[in-house]
Amino acid sequence: MENNLLIYNTLTRQKELFRPINAPYVGMYVCGPTVYGDAHLGHARPAITFDLVFRYLKHLGYKVRYVRNITDVGHLEHDADEGEDKIAKKARLENLEPMEVAQYYTNRYHTSMDKLNVLRPSIEPHASGHIIEQIDMVKKIIDNGFAYVENGSVYFDIEKYSKKYKYGVLSGRNVEEMLNTTRELNGQEEKHNPVDFALWKKAEPKHIMRWPSPWSDGFPGWHAECSAMGCKYLGETFDIHGGGMDLMFPHHESEIAQSMAAFGKAPVHYWMHNNMITINGQKMGKSLGNAMSLEDFFAGNHPLLKRAYSPMTIRFFILQAQYRSTLDFSNEALEAAEKGYRRLMEAVKTADTLVATETADKHGVQKLVDACYDAMNDDFNSPIVIANLFEATRIINSVKNGQATICAEELDILVNKLLKPFVFDILGLLDTDSSDETVVGGLMQTIIDIRKEARAKKDWATSDLIRDKLAAIGIEVKDGKDGTTWRKI
C-alpha cells in the first residue's frame, strides 16, 4: 500500500511517515473516560479526533484494531493518593453499587458519542475487568527491580528506573528536578520518593472498590490499567496511543515507564495528543462554573449557552480546528459552525440534483480531491479538508444558479470521490441538523424562559403548573443558583 501519511509524534516532536509494525492490523489505543459523571465537551474532542484517525486509516485500506478503555475503578488523578474515590463517593451518596454508577455513566457516554456519530471502538475494555492483567504486570515490574512494596501498597521506583532508562522522554520532565522539588503529600511517607507513583494501593477499610492481590486487598494505580489492557489486546508494542494532552504527564509518561520496566521495550511507535477546548481562554472546570455536559449543549441547558446546538454542529465545530491546536468555545463560534455545517449539507443535497452538460466549464475538481488527501495525510488536517469542501460548495452553487456548467466526469468526481467520502465517511458528518432533538431542545428552552418570566413576576401558580405538566410527560425541571435545567426522567 502506498502511504504518504504523516503523523506528528509527540515523543519525537516531529511529523513522521506512518509505518505500521508488522501485524495484520494497525493497533490504536486511546484513553477513554472515567465514568463518574456525564460526558462533557472535553470528552468530545479526543473522541472525535481519534474517530477521524480511525475512519481515515480504514478509508486508506488498513485493518484497524481500535481499543478505547473505560475507567470504572474510580481513580482520582495522581493515583488516588489523597481524597475519596469519585465513583465510590457517588455510590455512597446515592446508595448505589459502584458498578451501578459506572454502568449508568458508561451508558450515557455511549449515548452522547452515538449522537456525535463517533464510531464504537473495536474493543472497549473496562479497568475493573482486567485486574488480573494489572496484577501480573505489577509482578513483572517488581521482579525486574523497578518497584517496591510498602505496607501492602506497591510503588514504582522512578529513581532506580532512571538509572537504566529515562523517565520523562514524552513530557520532557527532568527527573533530578522532580526529585528535588516535588512536595511530600500528606499520608505518603511510605514512598521512597514523593515522585514515585502507585502501581497498587492498599484499600482503607471504608474503601468500597477493592480486589485481592499478593500484597493486599486494594486497587490498581491509575496508570496500570492502560498499560495492561494495551498489552493484552495490541501486544507489547503497538502503533498509535492517543489521548488529550493533559494525559501526557503523568499518565502516558508513566505508561511508558511501566512497559519499559516490565518488558524492556517501548510500548508505542506514535504518540498522539489532542489539545484542549477552553472557554474564554480558561480550561473547563466545575470550580470555574463553566463545565458543560454534552447534554447541556444538545438541550441548550446551561446559563452560558444562548440555545441548543445539535450534535453535528458540535462535531463540525471541533473538526474546524486541527486537533493539535487549542479550540476556544463561544456561542458565536458555535453559531458560525452551525451556519458552515448547514451550508455544506445543503451543497451536498444540491450536488445530487445537478445535471451535467457535454460542453462545460473546467472546475479542477480532481485537484480538490487531491488537496483533501494531502491535508489528511498532513497529520489529519481537517480544517484544510473543510476549506476545500467549501470551495466545492462554491462550484455547486455556481452550477445550480446557472452561472457555470459541469461535465459528467467532474460531476461524478465531485459527488463520489469528494463529497461522499470526505463529508460522510472521513469527517463523519450526518445530515441531521433538523433533527427532532434539536427542535425539542429549542422548545424546552422557550418553555423554561416563559416559566422564568412567571417566576420573576412571582406568578408561582403558572410556574408550578409548567413544572407539573412537564413532570407528567417525563421531564424534570430543577431550579438552581445557576439557572433552570431539565432532563428526561
XYZ file of C-alpha atoms in Angstrom:
489
model
C 0.000 0.000 0.000
C 1.394 3.405 -0.981
C 1.423 5.504 2.137
C 2.078 9.244 2.396
C 0.522 9.729 5.814
C 2.477 11.920 8.225
C 1.693 11.796 11.940
C 3.034 14.265 14.481
C 4.701 12.064 17.069
C 4.631 13.708 20.498
C 7.571 11.531 21.511
C 9.940 12.908 18.840
C 8.249 16.329 18.441
C 8.098 15.981 14.673
C 5.966 14.632 11.872
C 6.881 11.109 10.846
C 5.854 8.924 7.925
C 3.377 6.371 9.205
C 4.824 2.895 9.009
C 2.715 0.361 10.925
C 4.510 -2.509 12.622
C 4.406 -5.944 11.029
C 0.952 -7.065 12.128
C -2.341 -7.972 10.437
C -3.848 -4.742 11.751
C -2.969 -1.224 12.889
C -3.132 -1.189 16.679
C -4.533 2.012 18.202
C -5.216 2.622 21.898
C -6.994 5.740 23.158
C -7.613 6.640 26.790
C -11.360 6.702 27.324
C -13.467 8.320 30.049
C -13.554 7.845 33.785
C -17.264 7.227 34.255
C -18.365 9.126 37.346
C -20.203 11.950 35.533
C -21.744 12.982 32.224
C -19.533 13.378 29.161
C -18.587 16.996 28.505
C -17.099 18.961 25.626
C -13.599 17.982 26.759
C -14.527 14.319 26.256
C -15.868 15.078 22.780
C -12.577 16.366 21.385
C -10.425 13.230 21.834
C -13.387 11.046 20.856
C -13.885 12.947 17.579
C -10.141 13.368 16.971
C -9.417 9.655 17.128
C -12.661 8.797 15.376
C -11.257 10.851 12.483
C -7.976 8.884 12.661
C -9.876 5.573 12.853
C -12.075 6.474 9.884
C -9.198 7.687 7.716
C -6.982 4.677 8.360
C -9.864 2.401 7.398
C -10.543 4.550 4.330
C -6.919 4.041 3.270
C -7.494 0.292 3.428
C -5.905 -0.573 6.774
C -7.431 -3.082 9.143
C -7.583 -1.241 12.448
C -7.956 -2.648 15.940
C -9.104 0.362 17.907
C -9.095 -0.052 21.701
C -10.654 2.629 23.909
C -10.858 1.860 27.605
C -13.451 2.656 30.243
C -12.015 3.609 33.639
C -14.573 2.289 36.102
C -12.317 1.702 39.105
C -12.709 5.340 40.052
C -9.148 6.574 40.456
C -8.518 10.142 41.342
C -5.835 11.993 39.453
C -2.352 11.218 40.701
C -3.208 7.640 41.603
C -5.854 8.254 44.263
C -3.087 9.322 46.647
C -5.444 11.546 48.576
C -9.183 12.065 48.752
C -12.109 9.750 48.154
C -12.575 7.619 45.055
C -15.041 9.556 42.886
C -17.118 6.583 41.759
C -17.245 5.189 45.300
C -18.213 8.624 46.649
C -21.124 8.940 44.242
C -22.177 5.367 45.044
C -22.125 6.135 48.779
C -24.085 9.367 48.415
C -26.731 7.799 46.184
C -26.833 4.423 47.988
C -25.797 2.504 44.868
C -23.289 -0.166 43.982
C -20.177 1.445 42.407
C -20.752 -0.568 39.223
C -24.278 0.861 39.008
C -22.738 4.330 38.915
C -20.123 3.240 36.371
C -22.687 1.499 34.154
C -25.103 4.438 34.284
C -22.491 6.926 33.120
C -20.995 4.489 30.616
C -24.425 4.210 29.001
C -24.800 7.987 28.947
C -21.310 8.364 27.464
C -22.227 5.927 24.679
C -25.461 7.819 24.005
C -23.576 11.116 23.657
C -20.915 9.560 21.423
C -23.575 7.945 19.216
C -25.221 11.335 18.755
C -21.842 12.764 17.693
C -21.543 9.852 15.212
C -18.383 8.600 16.914
C -17.841 5.008 15.827
C -17.662 2.401 18.572
C -14.121 1.054 19.075
C -13.157 -2.477 18.101
C -12.678 -3.335 21.786
C -13.812 -1.350 24.824
C -12.183 -2.955 27.878
C -13.107 -1.942 31.420
C -10.416 -1.454 34.040
C -12.431 -3.495 36.565
C -12.488 -6.445 34.165
C -8.690 -6.575 33.868
C -7.478 -6.613 37.462
C -5.636 -9.916 36.903
C -3.682 -8.462 33.975
C -2.767 -5.408 36.025
C -1.575 -7.534 38.933
C 0.525 -9.649 36.548
C 2.195 -6.534 35.140
C 2.942 -5.224 38.627
C 4.549 -8.586 39.473
C 6.825 -8.283 36.415
C 7.862 -4.762 37.408
C 8.673 -5.906 40.961
C 10.588 -8.950 39.679
C 12.652 -6.681 37.414
C 13.607 -4.489 40.362
C 11.720 -1.306 39.492
C 9.059 -1.333 42.221
C 8.843 -1.858 45.970
C 6.158 -2.919 48.444
C 5.356 -0.801 51.484
C 2.529 -1.590 53.895
C 0.539 -3.515 51.279
C 0.919 -0.878 48.548
C 3.271 -1.126 45.566
C 5.148 1.901 44.218
C 7.135 2.447 41.052
C 10.715 3.445 41.883
C 11.430 6.312 39.496
C 14.960 6.933 40.785
C 16.002 3.303 40.241
C 14.228 3.219 36.849
C 16.070 6.361 35.737
C 19.433 4.722 36.307
C 18.704 2.327 33.413
C 16.060 4.167 31.358
C 14.956 7.782 31.015
C 11.808 8.891 32.779
C 10.466 11.976 31.041
C 11.010 11.028 27.386
C 7.470 12.040 26.440
C 6.887 15.141 28.529
C 10.483 16.370 28.723
C 10.436 16.314 32.535
C 13.781 16.335 34.298
C 13.881 13.589 36.917
C 16.524 15.300 39.066
C 14.378 18.429 39.327
C 11.308 16.326 40.082
C 13.123 14.503 42.887
C 14.305 17.788 44.404
C 11.163 19.901 44.094
C 8.143 17.579 44.405
C 6.295 18.202 47.656
C 5.510 15.367 50.041
C 1.781 14.613 50.107
C 0.133 14.022 53.446
C -0.023 10.337 54.282
C 2.521 9.366 51.622
C 5.587 8.984 53.843
C 5.702 5.302 52.843
C 7.016 6.293 49.408
C 10.801 6.277 48.946
C 10.424 9.466 46.897
C 7.426 11.795 46.538
C 7.540 11.365 42.716
C 7.107 7.579 42.904
C 3.652 6.557 41.732
C 1.308 3.820 42.871
C 1.085 0.554 40.976
C -1.198 -0.955 43.620
C -2.865 0.726 46.593
C -3.891 -0.993 49.794
C -7.546 -0.173 50.412
C -8.600 1.539 53.599
C -11.415 -0.235 55.491
C -14.017 2.228 54.137
C -12.853 1.864 50.514
C -15.640 0.107 48.590
C -13.826 -0.882 45.402
C -11.185 -3.500 46.264
C -9.711 -6.704 44.910
C -7.391 -9.358 46.409
C -3.735 -9.285 45.384
C -0.440 -10.789 46.634
C 0.199 -7.546 48.561
C -3.181 -6.558 49.998
C -6.850 -6.151 49.280
C -6.771 -2.993 47.243
C -6.997 -1.499 43.783
C -4.601 -0.779 40.899
C -2.903 2.558 40.387
C -4.274 4.903 37.746
C -1.616 4.190 35.105
C -1.633 0.392 35.374
C -4.907 -0.189 33.533
C -3.912 1.269 30.158
C -0.515 -0.464 30.129
C -2.063 -3.839 30.952
C -5.017 -3.582 28.576
C -2.973 -2.130 25.715
C -0.543 -5.046 26.027
C -3.341 -7.630 26.236
C -5.155 -6.523 23.097
C -2.427 -4.931 20.976
C 0.816 -6.549 22.109
C 3.874 -5.340 23.995
C 4.495 -2.760 21.230
C 1.761 -1.266 19.045
C 1.282 1.559 16.571
C -0.671 4.505 18.000
C -1.545 5.650 21.502
C -3.722 8.723 21.837
C -5.471 10.990 24.287
C -5.712 14.564 25.474
C -2.505 16.487 26.091
C -3.423 16.701 29.792
C -2.668 12.964 29.950
C 0.886 13.349 28.644
C 2.155 13.732 32.199
C 1.926 11.855 34.428
C -0.336 9.235 32.851
C 1.278 8.492 29.487
C 4.770 9.132 30.813
C 4.155 6.536 33.495
C 2.682 4.097 30.975
C 5.962 4.214 29.061
C 7.924 3.615 32.249
C 5.730 0.664 33.277
C 6.093 -1.050 29.899
C 9.834 -0.463 29.772
C 10.175 -1.817 33.314
C 8.017 -4.867 32.602
C 9.095 -5.792 29.061
C 12.270 -3.824 28.343
C 10.777 -2.178 25.245
C 8.875 0.976 24.334
C 5.126 0.269 24.128
C 4.164 2.669 21.325
C 5.535 3.894 17.984
C 3.407 7.042 17.580
C 2.087 9.088 20.491
C -0.732 11.467 19.541
C -2.242 14.158 21.789
C -5.140 16.450 21.027
C -5.144 19.932 22.508
C -7.696 21.347 24.923
C -11.017 23.112 24.482
C -11.206 26.322 26.504
C -13.924 28.826 27.374
C -12.777 32.406 27.051
C -9.217 31.149 27.312
C -9.852 29.163 30.506
C -9.883 25.396 30.924
C -13.318 23.994 31.662
C -13.928 23.100 35.293
C -16.725 22.879 37.858
C -14.860 25.234 40.186
C -14.924 27.917 37.472
C -18.639 27.411 36.807
C -18.032 26.768 33.114
C -18.293 22.966 32.971
C -20.952 21.912 30.474
C -22.054 18.408 29.629
C -22.744 17.408 26.058
C -26.400 17.007 27.016
C -26.326 20.663 28.103
C -25.202 21.610 24.586
C -27.794 19.417 22.896
C -30.590 20.861 25.055
C -29.323 24.439 25.482
C -29.421 23.646 29.168
C -26.740 25.918 30.702
C -26.535 29.632 31.580
C -23.511 30.103 29.291
C -25.433 28.779 26.278
C -27.740 31.019 24.271
C -29.623 27.997 22.916
C -29.356 24.334 21.983
C -26.771 23.128 19.463
C -27.100 19.901 17.518
C -24.536 17.094 17.849
C -23.402 17.645 14.257
C -22.808 21.335 14.970
C -20.567 20.284 17.881
C -18.739 17.775 15.670
C -18.241 20.319 12.877
C -17.055 22.917 15.418
C -14.366 20.517 16.687
C -13.274 19.444 13.187
C -12.813 23.073 12.131
C -9.588 23.160 14.150
C -6.557 20.934 13.636
C -6.503 18.521 16.556
C -3.191 19.821 17.985
C -4.391 23.422 18.192
C -6.385 24.917 21.055
C -10.087 25.448 20.436
C -11.926 28.197 22.303
C -15.646 27.862 22.886
C -18.131 30.690 22.466
C -21.743 30.891 21.365
C -20.578 32.949 18.398
C -18.132 30.225 17.357
C -20.833 27.561 17.602
C -23.290 29.689 15.639
C -20.668 30.174 12.909
C -20.008 26.424 12.893
C -23.734 25.762 12.592
C -24.005 28.067 9.568
C -20.994 26.428 7.922
C -22.345 22.951 8.607
C -25.766 23.802 7.154
C -24.164 25.391 4.082
C -22.126 22.239 3.467
C -25.094 19.897 3.941
C -27.209 21.981 1.583
C -24.451 21.796 -1.043
C -24.300 18.009 -0.703
C -28.054 17.797 -1.330
C -27.810 20.204 -4.263
C -24.961 18.239 -5.876
C -27.285 15.245 -6.290
C -29.676 17.408 -8.353
C -27.105 18.906 -10.739
C -27.319 17.980 -14.411
C -24.133 17.543 -16.443
C -23.674 19.031 -19.905
C -21.458 17.893 -22.785
C -19.768 21.236 -23.224
C -18.939 22.518 -19.780
C -16.613 24.678 -17.737
C -13.491 23.174 -16.192
C -13.512 23.346 -12.397
C -10.460 21.336 -11.390
C -12.500 19.114 -9.072
C -9.811 16.410 -9.034
C -7.395 18.989 -7.599
C -9.814 19.484 -4.706
C -9.857 15.724 -4.095
C -6.059 15.618 -4.153
C -5.887 18.618 -1.806
C -8.187 16.872 0.678
C -5.991 13.759 0.693
C -2.894 15.938 1.056
C -4.491 17.637 4.055
C -5.475 14.364 5.736
C -2.022 12.947 5.025
C -0.529 16.003 6.734
C -1.353 14.913 10.290
C -5.138 14.750 9.769
C -5.571 18.436 8.936
C -9.369 18.536 8.933
C -9.760 22.351 8.635
C -7.946 22.278 5.284
C -10.276 19.486 4.155
C -13.245 21.637 5.151
C -11.826 24.640 3.287
C -11.611 22.555 0.104
C -15.140 21.274 0.637
C -16.324 24.880 0.812
C -14.588 25.520 -2.497
C -16.592 22.593 -3.855
C -19.694 24.234 -2.373
C -18.938 27.390 -4.354
C -18.740 25.329 -7.566
C -22.010 23.544 -6.766
C -23.847 26.791 -6.148
C -22.489 28.392 -9.306
C -23.759 25.450 -11.382
C -27.088 25.460 -9.549
C -27.566 29.179 -10.221
C -26.738 28.828 -13.907
C -23.514 30.780 -13.626
C -21.463 27.755 -14.705
C -21.806 24.282 -16.198
C -20.186 20.971 -15.271
C -19.394 17.838 -17.293
C -20.386 14.311 -16.295
C -16.832 13.297 -15.379
C -16.287 16.195 -12.991
C -19.764 15.805 -11.503
C -19.031 12.158 -10.760
C -15.719 13.075 -9.103
C -17.439 15.837 -7.143
C -20.143 13.578 -5.730
C -18.466 10.177 -5.431
C -14.796 10.983 -4.812
C -15.047 14.228 -2.874
C -18.340 14.852 -1.084
C -19.442 11.341 -0.127
C -16.099 10.004 1.104
C -14.856 13.154 2.828
C -18.069 14.600 4.260
C -19.626 11.353 5.442
C -17.031 8.556 5.626
C -13.975 10.507 6.825
C -15.259 13.599 8.640
C -18.181 11.539 9.899
C -20.827 14.229 9.400
C -24.510 13.373 9.131
C -27.337 15.373 7.621
C -29.345 15.537 10.845
C -29.279 19.209 11.744
C -33.064 19.465 11.564
C -33.423 16.510 13.923
C -36.302 16.241 16.357
C -33.839 16.504 19.228
C -32.675 19.962 18.185
C -36.296 21.091 17.877
C -37.128 19.662 21.325
C -34.135 21.459 22.838
C -35.311 24.758 21.370
C -38.896 24.236 22.536
C -37.758 23.352 26.044
C -35.648 26.490 26.228
C -38.698 28.534 25.212
C -40.805 26.867 27.909
C -38.116 27.462 30.533
C -37.880 31.136 29.504
C -41.691 31.502 29.903
C -41.502 29.860 33.332
C -38.589 32.133 34.272
C -40.716 35.184 33.430
C -43.564 33.816 35.539
C -41.224 33.324 38.499
C -39.827 36.832 38.071
C -43.412 38.142 38.345
C -43.984 35.864 41.363
C -46.653 34.045 39.386
C -45.990 30.840 41.282
C -49.193 29.179 40.057
C -48.081 29.346 36.412
C -44.520 28.355 37.312
C -45.719 25.295 39.237
C -48.235 24.394 36.538
C -45.499 24.331 33.867
C -43.274 22.221 36.143
C -46.062 19.746 36.917
C -47.211 19.440 33.291
C -43.640 18.696 32.219
C -43.244 16.130 35.017
C -46.407 14.404 33.797
C -44.767 13.746 30.421
C -41.472 12.622 31.922
C -39.440 15.841 32.071
C -37.937 17.018 35.363
C -37.234 20.730 35.884
C -34.733 21.844 38.527
C -34.133 25.408 39.723
C -30.634 26.181 40.995
C -28.308 29.086 41.601
C -27.023 28.791 38.024
C -30.490 28.802 36.486
C -33.081 26.211 35.496
C -32.167 22.853 33.975
C -34.242 19.980 32.662
C -33.803 16.304 31.970
C -35.857 13.346 30.815
C -36.862 11.007 33.638
